[in-house]
C-alpha positions as a Python dict, from the first residue, in 0.01 Angstrom:
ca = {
    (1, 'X'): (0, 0, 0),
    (2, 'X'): (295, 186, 78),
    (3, 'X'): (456, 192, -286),
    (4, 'X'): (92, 289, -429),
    (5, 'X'): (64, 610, -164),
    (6, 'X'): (413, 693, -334),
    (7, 'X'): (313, 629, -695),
    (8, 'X'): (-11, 857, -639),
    (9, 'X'): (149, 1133, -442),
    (10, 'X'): (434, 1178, -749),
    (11, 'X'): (99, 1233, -963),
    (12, 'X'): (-74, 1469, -799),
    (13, 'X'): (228, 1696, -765),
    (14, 'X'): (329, 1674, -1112),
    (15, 'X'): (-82, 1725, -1243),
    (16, 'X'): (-105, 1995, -992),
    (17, 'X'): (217, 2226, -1086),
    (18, 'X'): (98, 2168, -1437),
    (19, 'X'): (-254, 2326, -1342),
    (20, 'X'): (-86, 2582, -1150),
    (21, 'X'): (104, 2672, -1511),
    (22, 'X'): (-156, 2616, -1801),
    (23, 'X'): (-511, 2621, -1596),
    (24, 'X'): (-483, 2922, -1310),
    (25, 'X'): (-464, 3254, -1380),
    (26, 'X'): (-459, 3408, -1052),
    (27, 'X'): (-151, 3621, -1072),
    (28, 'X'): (-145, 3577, -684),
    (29, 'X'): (-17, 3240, -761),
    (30, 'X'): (234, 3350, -1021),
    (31, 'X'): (578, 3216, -947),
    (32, 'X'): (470, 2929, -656),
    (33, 'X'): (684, 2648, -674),
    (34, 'X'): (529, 2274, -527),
    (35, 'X'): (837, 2133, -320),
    (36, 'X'): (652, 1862, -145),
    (37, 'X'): (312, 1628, -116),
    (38, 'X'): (219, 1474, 192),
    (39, 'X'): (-99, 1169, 108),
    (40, 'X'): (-293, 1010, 332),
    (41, 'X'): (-274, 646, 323),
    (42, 'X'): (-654, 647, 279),
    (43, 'X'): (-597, 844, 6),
    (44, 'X'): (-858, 1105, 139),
    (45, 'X'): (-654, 1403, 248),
    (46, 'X'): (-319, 1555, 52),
    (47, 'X'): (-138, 1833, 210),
    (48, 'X'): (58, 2045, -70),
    (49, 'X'): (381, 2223, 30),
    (50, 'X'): (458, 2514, -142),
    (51, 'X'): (719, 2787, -163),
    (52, 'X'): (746, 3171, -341),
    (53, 'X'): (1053, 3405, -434),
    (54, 'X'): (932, 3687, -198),
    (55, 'X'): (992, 3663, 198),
    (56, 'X'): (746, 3928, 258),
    (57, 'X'): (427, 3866, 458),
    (58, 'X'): (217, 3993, 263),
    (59, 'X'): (320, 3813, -37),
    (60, 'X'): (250, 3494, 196),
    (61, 'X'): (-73, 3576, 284),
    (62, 'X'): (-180, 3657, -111),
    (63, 'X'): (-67, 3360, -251),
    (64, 'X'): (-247, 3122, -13),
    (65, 'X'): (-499, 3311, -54),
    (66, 'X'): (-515, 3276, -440),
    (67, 'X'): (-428, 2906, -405),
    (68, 'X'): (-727, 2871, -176),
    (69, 'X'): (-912, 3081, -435),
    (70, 'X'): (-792, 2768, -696),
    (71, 'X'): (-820, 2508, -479),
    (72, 'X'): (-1187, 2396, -640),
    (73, 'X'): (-1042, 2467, -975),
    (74, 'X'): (-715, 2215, -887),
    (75, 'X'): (-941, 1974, -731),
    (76, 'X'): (-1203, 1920, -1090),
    (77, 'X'): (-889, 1904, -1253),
    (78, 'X'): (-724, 1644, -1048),
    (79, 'X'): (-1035, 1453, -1122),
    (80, 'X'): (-1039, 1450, -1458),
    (81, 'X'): (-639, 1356, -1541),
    (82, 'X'): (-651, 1138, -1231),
    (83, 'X'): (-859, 819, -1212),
    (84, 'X'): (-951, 759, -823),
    (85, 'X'): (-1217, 703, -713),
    (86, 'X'): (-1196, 997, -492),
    (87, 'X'): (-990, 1249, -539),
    (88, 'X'): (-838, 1401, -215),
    (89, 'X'): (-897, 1734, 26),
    (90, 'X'): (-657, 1954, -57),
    (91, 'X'): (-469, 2178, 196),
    (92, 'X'): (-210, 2438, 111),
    (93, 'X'): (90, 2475, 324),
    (94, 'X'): (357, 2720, 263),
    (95, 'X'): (693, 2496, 270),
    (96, 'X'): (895, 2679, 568),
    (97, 'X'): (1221, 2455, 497),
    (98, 'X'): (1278, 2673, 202),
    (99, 'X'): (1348, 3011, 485),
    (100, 'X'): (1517, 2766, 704),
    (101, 'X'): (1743, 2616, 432),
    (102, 'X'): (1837, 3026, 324),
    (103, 'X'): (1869, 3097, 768),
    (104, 'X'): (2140, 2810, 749),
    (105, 'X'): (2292, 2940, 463),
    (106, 'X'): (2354, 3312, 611),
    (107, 'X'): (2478, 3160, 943),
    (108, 'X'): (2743, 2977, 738),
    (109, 'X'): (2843, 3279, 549),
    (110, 'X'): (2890, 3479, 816),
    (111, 'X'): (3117, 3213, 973),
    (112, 'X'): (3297, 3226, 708),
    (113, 'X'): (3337, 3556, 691),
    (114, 'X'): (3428, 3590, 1081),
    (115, 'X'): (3675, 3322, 976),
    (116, 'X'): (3850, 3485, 667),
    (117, 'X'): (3883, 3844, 930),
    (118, 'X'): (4115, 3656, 1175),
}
């Protein structure tokens, strides 16, 4: 069951950033990249992780906003590329690894930096 949950999940991300291209208009949504899917195992729920260019708030709050907006519009889509016999709840998340991952990053160049001074 496992392996199919995988299978599945690899679909729905690459059907949804192709709806997110071609389908929605919303230029809230311009420029939103899908980093990660998280499937239940009942195959009833998928949370979508998501990341954008901009690290302001307000940005943030637009785009989920806009993909919330879309979120009907993703799921009739899903159903018609996807044959299940349900298709899934879907929940945006914005993807906070992406901040972390560029956090790290400036730590380590500033070590660096602290480093090259002495």
């Amino acid at each position: 069951m496992k392996h199919r949950v995988g299978r599945v999940e690899q679909e729905i991300q690459r059907e949804i950033n192709d709806i997110l291209l071609k389908r929605v208009r919303d230029p809230r949504v311009e420029g939103v990249t899908i980093t990660d899917i998280n499937l239940s195992g009942d195959l009833q729920h998928v949370k979508v992780y998501y990341s954008i260019l901009s690290g302001l708030a307000s940005d943030a709050e637009k785009t989920q906003a806009g993909l919330d907006k879309a979120k009907g519009l993703i799921r009739s889509e899903l159903g018609q590329r996807i044959k299940l016999y349900k298709i899934p709840e879907i929940t945006f998340e914005q993807d906070g690894s992406v901040r972390y991952g560029e956090h790290i990053d400036e730590l380590l160049r500033k070590l660096h930096a602290d480093e090259a001074q002495r």
